[in-house]
PDB file of C-alpha atoms in Angstrom:
ATOM      1  CA  UNK E1295      -2.381  19.393 -16.509  1.00  0.00           C
ATOM      2  CA  UNK E1296       0.559  21.729 -17.480  1.00  0.00           C
ATOM      3  CA  UNK E1297       2.026  21.118 -20.987  1.00  0.00           C
ATOM      4  CA  UNK E1298       4.934  19.300 -20.866  1.00  0.00           C
ATOM      5  CA  UNK E1299       8.150  20.635 -22.508  1.00  0.00           C
ATOM      6  CA  UNK E1300       9.419  17.070 -23.366  1.00  0.00           C
ATOM      7  CA  UNK E1301       6.719  16.186 -25.705  1.00  0.00           C
ATOM      8  CA  UNK E1302       7.811  13.546 -28.225  1.00  0.00           C
ATOM      9  CA  UNK E1303      11.062  12.644 -26.268  1.00  0.00           C
ATOM     10  CA  UNK E1304      12.592   9.304 -27.055  1.00  0.00           C
ATOM     11  CA  UNK E1305      12.183   6.975 -24.008  1.00  0.00           C
ATOM     12  CA  UNK E1306      15.876   6.053 -24.211  1.00  0.00           C
ATOM     13  CA  UNK E1307      17.024   9.527 -24.062  1.00  0.00           C
ATOM     14  CA  UNK E1308      14.831  10.423 -20.979  1.00  0.00           C
ATOM     15  CA  UNK E1309      16.021   7.061 -19.194  1.00  0.00           C
ATOM     16  CA  UNK E1310      19.463   8.260 -19.839  1.00  0.00           C
ATOM     17  CA  UNK E1311      19.062  11.699 -18.569  1.00  0.00           C
ATOM     18  CA  UNK E1312      17.309  10.752 -15.281  1.00  0.00           C
ATOM     19  CA  UNK E1313      19.748   7.853 -14.591  1.00  0.00           C
ATOM     20  CA  UNK E1314      22.709  10.527 -14.749  1.00  0.00           C
ATOM     21  CA  UNK E1315      20.749  12.655 -12.157  1.00  0.00           C
ATOM     22  CA  UNK E1316      19.720   9.919  -9.839  1.00  0.00           C
ATOM     23  CA  UNK E1317      21.049   6.640  -8.337  1.00  0.00           C
ATOM     24  CA  UNK E1318      18.122   4.593  -9.916  1.00  0.00           C
ATOM     25  CA  UNK E1319      18.660   1.800 -12.205  1.00  0.00           C
ATOM     26  CA  UNK E1320      17.931   2.530 -15.964  1.00  0.00           C
ATOM     27  CA  UNK E1321      15.376  -0.628 -15.930  1.00  0.00           C
ATOM     28  CA  UNK E1322      13.731   0.739 -13.029  1.00  0.00           C
ATOM     29  CA  UNK E1323      13.347   4.066 -14.475  1.00  0.00           C
ATOM     30  CA  UNK E1324      12.164   2.578 -17.716  1.00  0.00           C
ATOM     31  CA  UNK E1325       9.514   0.556 -15.987  1.00  0.00           C
ATOM     32  CA  UNK E1326       8.133   3.680 -14.208  1.00  0.00           C
ATOM     33  CA  UNK E1327       8.124   5.615 -17.310  1.00  0.00           C
ATOM     34  CA  UNK E1328       6.260   2.951 -19.343  1.00  0.00           C
ATOM     35  CA  UNK E1329       2.762   4.275 -18.911  1.00  0.00           C
ATOM     36  CA  UNK E1330       4.142   7.631 -20.391  1.00  0.00           C
ATOM     37  CA  UNK E1331       5.428   6.030 -23.519  1.00  0.00           C
ATOM     38  CA  UNK E1332       3.792   5.583 -26.893  1.00  0.00           C
ATOM     39  CA  UNK E1333       5.796   3.445 -29.368  1.00  0.00           C
ATOM     40  CA  UNK E1334       9.151   4.215 -27.672  1.00  0.00           C
ATOM     41  CA  UNK E1335       8.490   7.894 -27.167  1.00  0.00           C
ATOM     42  CA  UNK E1336       7.260   9.876 -24.138  1.00  0.00           C
ATOM     43  CA  UNK E1337       4.326  12.045 -25.205  1.00  0.00           C
ATOM     44  CA  UNK E1338       1.919  14.518 -23.766  1.00  0.00           C
ATOM     45  CA  UNK E1339      -0.867  12.359 -24.742  1.00  0.00           C
ATOM     46  CA  UNK E1340       0.355   9.285 -22.781  1.00  0.00           C
ATOM     47  CA  UNK E1341       0.969  11.460 -19.772  1.00  0.00           C
ATOM     48  CA  UNK E1342      -2.563  12.706 -19.837  1.00  0.00           C
ATOM     49  CA  UNK E1343      -3.957   9.353 -20.306  1.00  0.00           C
ATOM     50  CA  UNK E1344      -2.096   7.853 -17.352  1.00  0.00           C
ATOM     51  CA  UNK E1345      -3.346  10.752 -15.131  1.00  0.00           C
ATOM     52  CA  UNK E1346      -6.944  10.194 -16.183  1.00  0.00           C
ATOM     53  CA  UNK E1347      -6.357   6.285 -15.580  1.00  0.00           C
ATOM     54  CA  UNK E1348      -5.004   6.935 -12.072  1.00  0.00           C
ATOM     55  CA  UNK E1349      -7.963   9.350 -11.457  1.00  0.00           C
ATOM     56  CA  UNK E1350     -10.494   6.813 -12.419  1.00  0.00           C
ATOM     57  CA  UNK E1351      -8.690   4.312  -9.924  1.00  0.00           C
ATOM     58  CA  UNK E1352      -8.730   6.971  -7.239  1.00  0.00           C
ATOM     59  CA  UNK E1353     -12.434   7.623  -7.953  1.00  0.00           C
ATOM     60  CA  UNK E1354     -12.957   3.901  -7.289  1.00  0.00           C
ATOM     61  CA  UNK E1355     -11.404   3.990  -4.044  1.00  0.00           C
ATOM     62  CA  UNK E1356     -13.380   7.119  -3.006  1.00  0.00           C
ATOM     63  CA  UNK E1357     -16.753   5.110  -4.230  1.00  0.00           C
ATOM     64  CA  UNK E1358     -15.595   2.253  -2.062  1.00  0.00           C
ATOM     65  CA  UNK E1359     -15.209   4.207   1.046  1.00  0.00           C
ATOM     66  CA  UNK E1360     -18.480   5.741   0.455  1.00  0.00           C
ATOM     67  CA  UNK E1361     -20.114   2.311   0.412  1.00  0.00           C
ATOM     68  CA  UNK E1362     -18.244   1.366   3.649  1.00  0.00           C
ATOM     69  CA  UNK E1363     -19.348   4.815   5.079  1.00  0.00           C
ATOM     70  CA  UNK E1364     -22.913   3.772   4.449  1.00  0.00           C
ATOM     71  CA  UNK E1365     -22.585   0.281   5.981  1.00  0.00           C
ATOM     72  CA  UNK E1366     -21.110   1.840   8.794  1.00  0.00           C
ATOM     73  CA  UNK E1367     -23.898   4.179   9.331  1.00  0.00           C
ATOM     74  CA  UNK E1368     -26.089   1.321   9.372  1.00  0.00           C
ATOM     75  CA  UNK E1369     -24.114  -0.558  11.691  1.00  0.00           C
ATOM     76  CA  UNK E1370     -23.715   2.366  14.054  1.00  0.00           C
ATOM     77  CA  UNK E1371     -27.512   2.722  14.170  1.00  0.00           C
ATOM     78  CA  UNK E1372     -27.816  -0.915  15.075  1.00  0.00           C
ATOM     79  CA  UNK E1373     -25.333  -0.514  17.743  1.00  0.00           C
ATOM     80  CA  UNK E1374     -27.074   2.324  19.338  1.00  0.00           C
ATOM     81  CA  UNK E1375     -29.973   0.081  20.001  1.00  0.00           C
ATOM     82  CA  UNK E1376     -27.955  -2.570  21.621  1.00  0.00           C
ATOM     83  CA  UNK E1377     -27.243  -2.937  25.319  1.00  0.00           C
ATOM     84  CA  UNK E1378     -24.344  -0.469  26.642  1.00  0.00           C
ATOM     85  CA  UNK E1379     -21.745  -3.165  27.097  1.00  0.00           C
ATOM     86  CA  UNK E1380     -18.243  -3.085  26.402  1.00  0.00           C
ATOM     87  CA  UNK E1381     -18.078  -5.773  23.794  1.00  0.00           C
ATOM     88  CA  UNK E1382     -20.293  -3.694  21.517  1.00  0.00           C
ATOM     89  CA  UNK E1383     -18.453  -0.358  22.143  1.00  0.00           C
ATOM     90  CA  UNK E1384     -15.159  -1.835  21.479  1.00  0.00           C
ATOM     91  CA  UNK E1385     -16.131  -3.209  18.111  1.00  0.00           C
ATOM     92  CA  UNK E1386     -17.929   0.196  17.250  1.00  0.00           C
ATOM     93  CA  UNK E1387     -14.968   1.989  18.150  1.00  0.00           C
ATOM     94  CA  UNK E1388     -12.656  -0.213  16.092  1.00  0.00           C
ATOM     95  CA  UNK E1389     -14.811   0.362  13.060  1.00  0.00           C
ATOM     96  CA  UNK E1390     -14.605   4.089  13.688  1.00  0.00           C
ATOM     97  CA  UNK E1391     -10.985   4.150  13.562  1.00  0.00           C
ATOM     98  CA  UNK E1392     -10.888   1.898  10.351  1.00  0.00           C
ATOM     99  CA  UNK E1393     -13.159   4.191   8.452  1.00  0.00           C
ATOM    100  CA  UNK E1394     -11.523   7.409   9.670  1.00  0.00           C
ATOM    101  CA  UNK E1395      -8.028   5.800   8.314  1.00  0.00           C
ATOM    102  CA  UNK E1396      -9.507   5.028   5.066  1.00  0.00           C
ATOM    103  CA  UNK E1397     -11.059   8.610   4.577  1.00  0.00           C
ATOM    104  CA  UNK E1398      -7.850  10.096   5.562  1.00  0.00           C
ATOM    105  CA  UNK E1399      -6.078   7.789   3.059  1.00  0.00           C
ATOM    106  CA  UNK E1400      -8.213   8.894   0.291  1.00  0.00           C
ATOM    107  CA  UNK E1401      -8.058  12.502   1.030  1.00  0.00           C
ATOM    108  CA  UNK E1402      -4.218  12.218   1.242  1.00  0.00           C
ATOM    109  CA  UNK E1403      -4.088  10.560  -2.270  1.00  0.00           C
ATOM    110  CA  UNK E1404      -6.180  13.171  -3.918  1.00  0.00           C
ATOM    111  CA  UNK E1405      -3.699  15.500  -2.643  1.00  0.00           C
ATOM    112  CA  UNK E1406      -0.755  13.612  -4.021  1.00  0.00           C
ATOM    113  CA  UNK E1407      -2.539  13.360  -7.409  1.00  0.00           C
ATOM    114  CA  UNK E1408      -2.827  17.069  -7.350  1.00  0.00           C
ATOM    115  CA  UNK E1409       0.841  17.438  -7.000  1.00  0.00           C
ATOM    116  CA  UNK E1410       1.653  14.815  -9.576  1.00  0.00           C
ATOM    117  CA  UNK E1411      -0.381  16.881 -12.232  1.00  0.00           C
ATOM    118  CA  UNK E1412       2.168  19.763 -12.078  1.00  0.00           C
ATOM    119  CA  UNK E1413       4.738  20.899 -14.854  1.00  0.00           C
ATOM    120  CA  UNK E1414       6.518  18.407 -16.807  1.00  0.00           C
ATOM    121  CA  UNK E1415       9.274  20.687 -17.714  1.00  0.00           C
ATOM    122  CA  UNK E1416      12.336  18.344 -16.921  1.00  0.00           C
ATOM    123  CA  UNK E1417      13.208  14.737 -17.295  1.00  0.00           C
ATOM    124  CA  UNK E1418      13.403  14.374 -13.557  1.00  0.00           C
ATOM    125  CA  UNK E1419       9.897  16.048 -13.231  1.00  0.00           C
ATOM    126  CA  UNK E1420       8.533  13.642 -15.588  1.00  0.00           C
ATOM    127  CA  UNK E1421      10.112  10.523 -13.929  1.00  0.00           C
ATOM    128  CA  UNK E1422       9.053  11.830 -10.458  1.00  0.00           C
ATOM    129  CA  UNK E1423       5.382  12.127 -11.519  1.00  0.00           C
ATOM    130  CA  UNK E1424       5.513   8.548 -13.041  1.00  0.00           C
ATOM    131  CA  UNK E1425       6.790   7.125  -9.627  1.00  0.00           C
ATOM    132  CA  UNK E1426       4.054   9.035  -7.745  1.00  0.00           C
ATOM    133  CA  UNK E1427       1.362   8.044  -9.975  1.00  0.00           C
ATOM    134  CA  UNK E1428       2.483   4.410  -9.780  1.00  0.00           C
ATOM    135  CA  UNK E1429       2.293   4.763  -5.829  1.00  0.00           C
ATOM    136  CA  UNK E1430      -0.982   6.424  -5.892  1.00  0.00           C
ATOM    137  CA  UNK E1431      -2.356   3.667  -8.185  1.00  0.00           C
ATOM    138  CA  UNK E1432      -0.775   0.956  -5.891  1.00  0.00           C
ATOM    139  CA  UNK E1433      -2.255   2.746  -2.664  1.00  0.00           C
ATOM    140  CA  UNK E1434      -5.764   3.306  -4.196  1.00  0.00           C
ATOM    141  CA  UNK E1435      -6.125  -0.296  -4.970  1.00  0.00           C
ATOM    142  CA  UNK E1436      -5.176  -1.127  -1.543  1.00  0.00           C
ATOM    143  CA  UNK E1437      -7.706   1.399  -0.253  1.00  0.00           C
ATOM    144  CA  UNK E1438     -10.278  -0.688  -2.580  1.00  0.00           C
ATOM    145  CA  UNK E1439      -9.440  -3.714  -0.831  1.00  0.00           C
ATOM    146  CA  UNK E1440      -9.489  -2.601   2.641  1.00  0.00           C
ATOM    147  CA  UNK E1441     -12.815  -0.699   2.195  1.00  0.00           C
ATOM    148  CA  UNK E1442     -14.360  -3.867   0.643  1.00  0.00           C
ATOM    149  CA  UNK E1443     -13.045  -5.694   3.567  1.00  0.00           C
ATOM    150  CA  UNK E1444     -14.566  -3.181   6.142  1.00  0.00           C
ATOM    151  CA  UNK E1445     -17.872  -3.021   4.352  1.00  0.00           C
ATOM    152  CA  UNK E1446     -18.086  -6.958   4.756  1.00  0.00           C
ATOM    153  CA  UNK E1447     -17.075  -6.740   8.354  1.00  0.00           C
ATOM    154  CA  UNK E1448     -19.677  -4.141   9.061  1.00  0.00           C
ATOM    155  CA  UNK E1449     -22.177  -6.111   7.471  1.00  0.00           C
ATOM    156  CA  UNK E1450     -21.327  -8.933   9.722  1.00  0.00           C
ATOM    157  CA  UNK E1451     -21.141  -6.769  12.910  1.00  0.00           C
ATOM    158  CA  UNK E1452     -24.622  -5.623  12.197  1.00  0.00           C
ATOM    159  CA  UNK E1453     -25.696  -9.310  11.758  1.00  0.00           C
ATOM    160  CA  UNK E1454     -23.738 -10.058  15.182  1.00  0.00           C
ATOM    161  CA  UNK E1455     -25.665  -7.295  16.919  1.00  0.00           C
ATOM    162  CA  UNK E1456     -29.115  -8.656  15.924  1.00  0.00           C
ATOM    163  CA  UNK E1457     -28.572 -12.349  16.660  1.00  0.00           C
ATOM    164  CA  UNK E1458     -27.786 -14.090  20.003  1.00  0.00           C
ATOM    165  CA  UNK E1459     -27.053 -17.352  18.013  1.00  0.00           C
ATOM    166  CA  UNK E1460     -24.275 -15.305  15.962  1.00  0.00           C
ATOM    167  CA  UNK E1461     -22.681 -13.940  18.914  1.00  0.00           C
ATOM    168  CA  UNK E1462     -22.718 -17.141  20.919  1.00  0.00           C
ATOM    169  CA  UNK E1463     -21.459 -19.150  17.914  1.00  0.00           C
ATOM    170  CA  UNK E1464     -18.764 -16.576  17.428  1.00  0.00           C
ATOM    171  CA  UNK E1465     -17.770 -16.900  21.024  1.00  0.00           C
ATOM    172  CA  UNK E1466     -17.356 -20.654  20.688  1.00  0.00           C
ATOM    173  CA  UNK E1467     -15.399 -20.313  17.708  1.00  0.00           C
ATOM    174  CA  UNK E1468     -12.860 -17.948  19.413  1.00  0.00           C
ATOM    175  CA  UNK E1469     -12.645 -20.386  22.460  1.00  0.00           C
ATOM    176  CA  UNK E1470     -11.953 -23.273  20.245  1.00  0.00           C
ATOM    177  CA  UNK E1471      -9.487 -21.158  18.132  1.00  0.00           C
ATOM    178  CA  UNK E1472      -7.561 -20.446  21.592  1.00  0.00           C
ATOM    179  CA  UNK E1473      -7.611 -24.232  22.599  1.00  0.00           C
ATOM    180  CA  UNK E1474      -5.738 -25.005  19.315  1.00  0.00           C
ATOM    181  CA  UNK E1475      -3.190 -22.094  19.839  1.00  0.00           C
ATOM    182  CA  UNK E1476      -2.572 -23.187  23.360  1.00  0.00           C
ATOM    183  CA  UNK E1477      -1.956 -26.721  22.359  1.00  0.00           C
ATOM    184  CA  UNK E1478       0.426 -25.624  19.515  1.00  0.00           C
ATOM    185  CA  UNK E1479       2.483 -23.344  21.791  1.00  0.00           C
ATOM    186  CA  UNK E1480       2.502 -26.148  24.409  1.00  0.00           C
ATOM    187  CA  UNK E1481       3.789 -28.584  21.743  1.00  0.00           C
ATOM    188  CA  UNK E1482       6.604 -25.971  20.774  1.00  0.00           C
ATOM    189  CA  UNK E1483       7.475 -25.502  24.252  1.00  0.00           C
ATOM    190  CA  UNK E1484       7.826 -29.218  24.810  1.00  0.00           C
ATOM    191  CA  UNK E1485       9.880 -29.685  21.705  1.00  0.00           C
ATOM    192  CA  UNK E1486      12.280 -27.089  22.861  1.00  0.00           C
ATOM    193  CA  UNK E1487      12.670 -28.286  26.460  1.00  0.00           C
ATOM    194  CA  UNK E1488      13.435 -31.687  24.916  1.00  0.00           C
ATOM    195  CA  UNK E1489      16.110 -30.192  22.310  1.00  0.00           C
ATOM    196  CA  UNK E1490      19.861 -30.527  23.308  1.00  0.00           C
ATOM    197  CA  UNK E1491      20.436 -26.937  21.991  1.00  0.00           C
ATOM    198  CA  UNK E1492      17.064 -25.140  21.730  1.00  0.00           C
ATOM    199  CA  UNK E1493      17.100 -22.179  19.259  1.00  0.00           C
ATOM    200  CA  UNK E1494      16.909 -18.669  21.263  1.00  0.00           C
ATOM    201  CA  UNK E1495      14.777 -17.144  18.512  1.00  0.00           C
ATOM    202  CA  UNK E1496      12.226 -20.036  18.763  1.00  0.00           C
ATOM    203  CA  UNK E1497      11.932 -19.592  22.529  1.00  0.00           C
ATOM    204  CA  UNK E1498      11.489 -15.735  21.801  1.00  0.00           C
ATOM    205  CA  UNK E1499       8.578 -16.577  19.270  1.00  0.00           C
ATOM    206  CA  UNK E1500       7.056 -19.074  21.893  1.00  0.00           C
ATOM    207  CA  UNK E1501       7.297 -16.500  24.720  1.00  0.00           C
ATOM    208  CA  UNK E1502       5.634 -13.856  22.485  1.00  0.00           C
ATOM    209  CA  UNK E1503       2.938 -16.254  21.501  1.00  0.00           C
ATOM    210  CA  UNK E1504       2.336 -17.019  24.939  1.00  0.00           C
ATOM    211  CA  UNK E1505       2.040 -13.560  26.299  1.00  0.00           C
ATOM    212  CA  UNK E1506      -0.581 -12.804  23.282  1.00  0.00           C
ATOM    213  CA  UNK E1507      -2.485 -16.092  24.661  1.00  0.00           C
ATOM    214  CA  UNK E1508      -2.635 -14.209  28.069  1.00  0.00           C
ATOM    215  CA  UNK E1509      -4.563 -11.409  26.338  1.00  0.00           C
ATOM    216  CA  UNK E1510      -6.693 -13.802  24.376  1.00  0.00           C
ATOM    217  CA  UNK E1511      -7.854 -15.546  27.429  1.00  0.00           C
ATOM    218  CA  UNK E1512      -8.584 -12.309  29.404  1.00  0.00           C
ATOM    219  CA  UNK E1513     -10.442 -10.865  26.390  1.00  0.00           C
ATOM    220  CA  UNK E1514     -12.531 -14.222  26.120  1.00  0.00           C
ATOM    221  CA  UNK E1515     -13.373 -13.909  29.872  1.00  0.00           C
ATOM    222  CA  UNK E1516     -14.712 -10.380  29.276  1.00  0.00           C
ATOM    223  CA  UNK E1517     -16.520 -11.165  25.981  1.00  0.00           C
ATOM    224  CA  UNK E1518     -18.077 -14.171  27.701  1.00  0.00           C
ATOM    225  CA  UNK E1519     -19.297 -12.185  30.580  1.00  0.00           C
ATOM    226  CA  UNK E1520     -20.838  -9.449  28.451  1.00  0.00           C
ATOM    227  CA  UNK E1521     -22.618 -11.854  26.125  1.00  0.00           C
ATOM    228  CA  UNK E1522     -24.066 -13.564  29.143  1.00  0.00           C
ATOM    229  CA  UNK E1523     -25.230 -10.450  30.408  1.00  0.00           C
ATOM    230  CA  UNK E1524     -26.780  -9.564  27.072  1.00  0.00           C
ATOM    231  CA  UNK E1525     -28.260 -13.120  26.857  1.00  0.00           C
ATOM    232  CA  UNK E1526     -29.872 -12.769  30.283  1.00  0.00           C
ATOM    233  CA  UNK E1527     -31.521  -9.339  29.524  1.00  0.00           C
ATOM    234  CA  UNK E1528     -32.942 -10.632  26.400  1.00  0.00           C
ATOM    235  CA  UNK E1529     -34.163 -14.022  28.036  1.00  0.00           C
ATOM    236  CA  UNK E1530     -31.618 -16.314  25.782  1.00  0.00           C
ATOM    237  CA  UNK E1531     -29.995 -19.092  26.846  1.00  0.00           C
ATOM    238  CA  UNK E1532     -26.226 -18.945  27.005  1.00  0.00           C
ATOM    239  CA  UNK E1533     -23.940 -21.832  26.028  1.00  0.00           C
ATOM    240  CA  UNK E1534     -22.934 -24.290  28.877  1.00  0.00           C
ATOM    241  CA  UNK E1535     -19.324 -24.854  29.886  1.00  0.00           C
ATOM    242  CA  UNK E1536     -18.010 -21.545  28.398  1.00  0.00           C
ATOM    243  CA  UNK E1537     -16.481 -20.266  31.763  1.00  0.00           C
ATOM    244  CA  UNK E1538     -14.957 -23.752  32.633  1.00  0.00           C
ATOM    245  CA  UNK E1539     -13.363 -23.993  29.027  1.00  0.00           C
ATOM    246  CA  UNK E1540     -11.848 -20.483  29.615  1.00  0.00           C
ATOM    247  CA  UNK E1541     -10.511 -21.371  33.044  1.00  0.00           C
ATOM    248  CA  UNK E1542      -9.026 -24.269  31.534  1.00  0.00           C
ATOM    249  CA  UNK E1543      -7.429 -22.002  28.757  1.00  0.00           C
ATOM    250  CA  UNK E1544      -6.058 -19.754  31.666  1.00  0.00           C
ATOM    251  CA  UNK E1545      -4.438 -22.766  33.441  1.00  0.00           C
ATOM    252  CA  UNK E1546      -2.754 -24.249  30.406  1.00  0.00           C
ATOM    253  CA  UNK E1547      -1.427 -20.539  29.419  1.00  0.00           C
ATOM    254  CA  UNK E1548       0.167 -19.991  32.847  1.00  0.00           C
ATOM    255  CA  UNK E1549       1.743 -23.325  32.705  1.00  0.00           C
ATOM    256  CA  UNK E1550       3.125 -22.750  29.421  1.00  0.00           C
ATOM    257  CA  UNK E1551       4.397 -19.265  30.407  1.00  0.00           C
ATOM    258  CA  UNK E1552       6.009 -20.949  33.480  1.00  0.00           C
ATOM    259  CA  UNK E1553       7.763 -23.380  31.413  1.00  0.00           C
ATOM    260  CA  UNK E1554       9.117 -20.611  29.260  1.00  0.00           C
ATOM    261  CA  UNK E1555      10.561 -18.704  32.231  1.00  0.00           C
ATOM    262  CA  UNK E1556      12.203 -21.697  33.819  1.00  0.00           C
ATOM    263  CA  UNK E1557      13.832 -22.808  30.516  1.00  0.00           C
ATOM    264  CA  UNK E1558      17.383 -24.264  31.112  1.00  0.00           C
ATOM    265  CA  UNK E1559      20.166 -22.351  29.237  1.00  0.00           C
ATOM    266  CA  UNK E1560      18.304 -19.134  29.343  1.00  0.00           C
ATOM    267  CA  UNK E1561      19.595 -16.597  26.764  1.00  0.00           C
ATOM    268  CA  UNK E1562      19.361 -13.316  28.534  1.00  0.00           C
ATOM    269  CA  UNK E1563      20.042 -11.385  25.272  1.00  0.00           C
ATOM    270  CA  UNK E1564      16.262 -11.724  24.334  1.00  0.00           C
ATOM    271  CA  UNK E1565      14.869 -10.585  27.757  1.00  0.00           C
ATOM    272  CA  UNK E1566      15.083  -6.870  27.052  1.00  0.00           C
ATOM    273  CA  UNK E1567      13.051  -7.243  23.876  1.00  0.00           C
ATOM    274  CA  UNK E1568      10.333  -9.451  25.812  1.00  0.00           C
ATOM    275  CA  UNK E1569      10.387  -6.927  28.661  1.00  0.00           C
ATOM    276  CA  UNK E1570       9.632  -4.243  26.294  1.00  0.00           C
ATOM    277  CA  UNK E1571       6.851  -6.260  24.645  1.00  0.00           C
ATOM    278  CA  UNK E1572       5.461  -6.834  27.990  1.00  0.00           C
ATOM    279  CA  UNK E1573       5.433  -3.303  28.971  1.00  0.00           C
ATOM    280  CA  UNK E1574       3.487  -2.543  25.874  1.00  0.00           C
ATOM    281  CA  UNK E1575       0.793  -5.369  26.199  1.00  0.00           C
ATOM    282  CA  UNK E1576       0.416  -4.840  29.752  1.00  0.00           C
ATOM    283  CA  UNK E1577      -1.098  -1.589  29.121  1.00  0.00           C
ATOM    284  CA  UNK E1578      -3.778  -3.195  26.851  1.00  0.00           C
ATOM    285  CA  UNK E1579      -6.797  -4.121  28.524  1.00  0.00           C
ATOM    286  CA  UNK E1580      -9.984  -5.856  27.482  1.00  0.00           C
ATOM    287  CA  UNK E1581     -11.971  -5.638  25.251  1.00  0.00           C
ATOM    288  CA  UNK E1582      -8.608  -5.931  23.391  1.00  0.00           C
ATOM    289  CA  UNK E1583      -7.895  -3.799  20.286  1.00  0.00           C
ATOM    290  CA  UNK E1584      -6.287  -6.505  18.284  1.00  0.00           C
ATOM    291  CA  UNK E1585      -4.973  -4.266  15.640  1.00  0.00           C
ATOM    292  CA  UNK E1586      -2.798  -2.706  18.435  1.00  0.00           C
ATOM    293  CA  UNK E1587      -1.663  -5.988  19.486  1.00  0.00           C
ATOM    294  CA  UNK E1588      -0.817  -7.024  15.823  1.00  0.00           C
ATOM    295  CA  UNK E1589       1.205  -3.860  15.338  1.00  0.00           C
ATOM    296  CA  UNK E1590       3.282  -4.196  18.654  1.00  0.00           C
ATOM    297  CA  UNK E1591       3.956  -7.749  18.028  1.00  0.00           C
ATOM    298  CA  UNK E1592       4.859  -7.062  14.705  1.00  0.00           C
ATOM    299  CA  UNK E1593       7.254  -4.382  15.807  1.00  0.00           C
ATOM    300  CA  UNK E1594       9.099  -6.522  18.331  1.00  0.00           C
ATOM    301  CA  UNK E1595       9.559  -9.397  15.647  1.00  0.00           C
ATOM    302  CA  UNK E1596      10.788  -6.613  13.143  1.00  0.00           C
ATOM    303  CA  UNK E1597      13.207  -5.327  15.631  1.00  0.00           C
ATOM    304  CA  UNK E1598      14.380  -8.838  16.147  1.00  0.00           C
ATOM    305  CA  UNK E1599      15.144  -9.507  12.539  1.00  0.00           C
ATOM    306  CA  UNK E1600      16.721  -6.084  12.106  1.00  0.00           C
ATOM    307  CA  UNK E1601      19.179  -7.053  14.892  1.00  0.00           C
ATOM    308  CA  UNK E1602      18.856  -4.175  16.894  1.00  0.00           C
ATOM    309  CA  UNK E1603      21.466  -3.587  19.876  1.00  0.00           C
ATOM    310  CA  UNK E1604      20.498  -5.544  23.056  1.00  0.00           C
ATOM    311  CA  UNK E1605      20.926  -4.394  26.435  1.00  0.00           C
ATOM    312  CA  UNK E1606      24.712  -5.086  26.554  1.00  0.00           C
ATOM    313  CA  UNK E1607      24.957  -3.057  23.252  1.00  0.00           C
ATOM    314  CA  UNK E1608      25.544  -6.434  20.985  1.00  0.00           C
ATOM    315  CA  UNK E1609      23.318  -7.443  18.297  1.00  0.00           C
ATOM    316  CA  UNK E1610      20.904 -10.205  18.755  1.00  0.00           C
ATOM    317  CA  UNK E1611      21.184 -11.236  14.902  1.00  0.00           C
ATOM    318  CA  UNK E1612      25.013 -11.452  15.228  1.00  0.00           C
ATOM    319  CA  UNK E1613      25.140 -13.370  18.630  1.00  0.00           C
ATOM    320  CA  UNK E1614      22.074 -15.706  18.491  1.00  0.00           C
ATOM    321  CA  UNK E1615      22.667 -19.297  17.765  1.00  0.00           C
ATOM    322  CA  UNK E1616      20.935 -20.352  14.572  1.00  0.00           C
TER     323      UNK E1616
END
């Protein structure tokens, strides 16, 4: 790291200087500069110590990604020995993507850390380095958590590959969760239909949930078919009544969607948002990449919250009854 020309600079002086040059609040500047401070003074030693601490945090993130990589290699080997089925391939590809994102994240933070260790020859340069190091720390800690979750999920995937009972229990759990979700959405729709002045935003949310349930049911149907094929090939029994439960889910989800489409006092201002969501979700086929679904739904909800213009140029937030 280059030696700073601001060694032994009082923190108050540095805060005032940066505040004069930026739109940042003095207290925010002070918080970011605090790690660079020793007894009220910004020092080279405190800056160097902070950089070292951040480097260690990043090294921990790199180690966690390495551990996830090893778990990925084991799970990938187990998947190669499994039958050539969509439910296996979809899970494997999902893990590939998650690991790739983590590796890219670690590499990117390493580059950012290198940039943050540049010259500290002005108050603004010191402040920007403090902000960058804080963000690198936050992002590295997030990578540690995500990599740990990925490692755990990969170990569970490997166990799932090796046990028909685990696969069947997981399927039954998913069917039960879907049944609970359908019941919840049905209850919401019934309450909205009975309301004298139903909230359009609650209708929108129920419609989003109903559309996602369509994907859930389609995904369960494909998963059940593949797991039955797998069980037949290995001579294992398959749980009774799964297909019938999925059919019942399909009927209930369809009835809910019909009730939503037929709602009295329909508010067309939400239709463009739902049509856009429908177009996105219609392009997703089972086995479903649920990360993509989550992102698509989150974007639709965020657009609604932001009050983006509707098809007529108005703002949903400004016009919707609350």
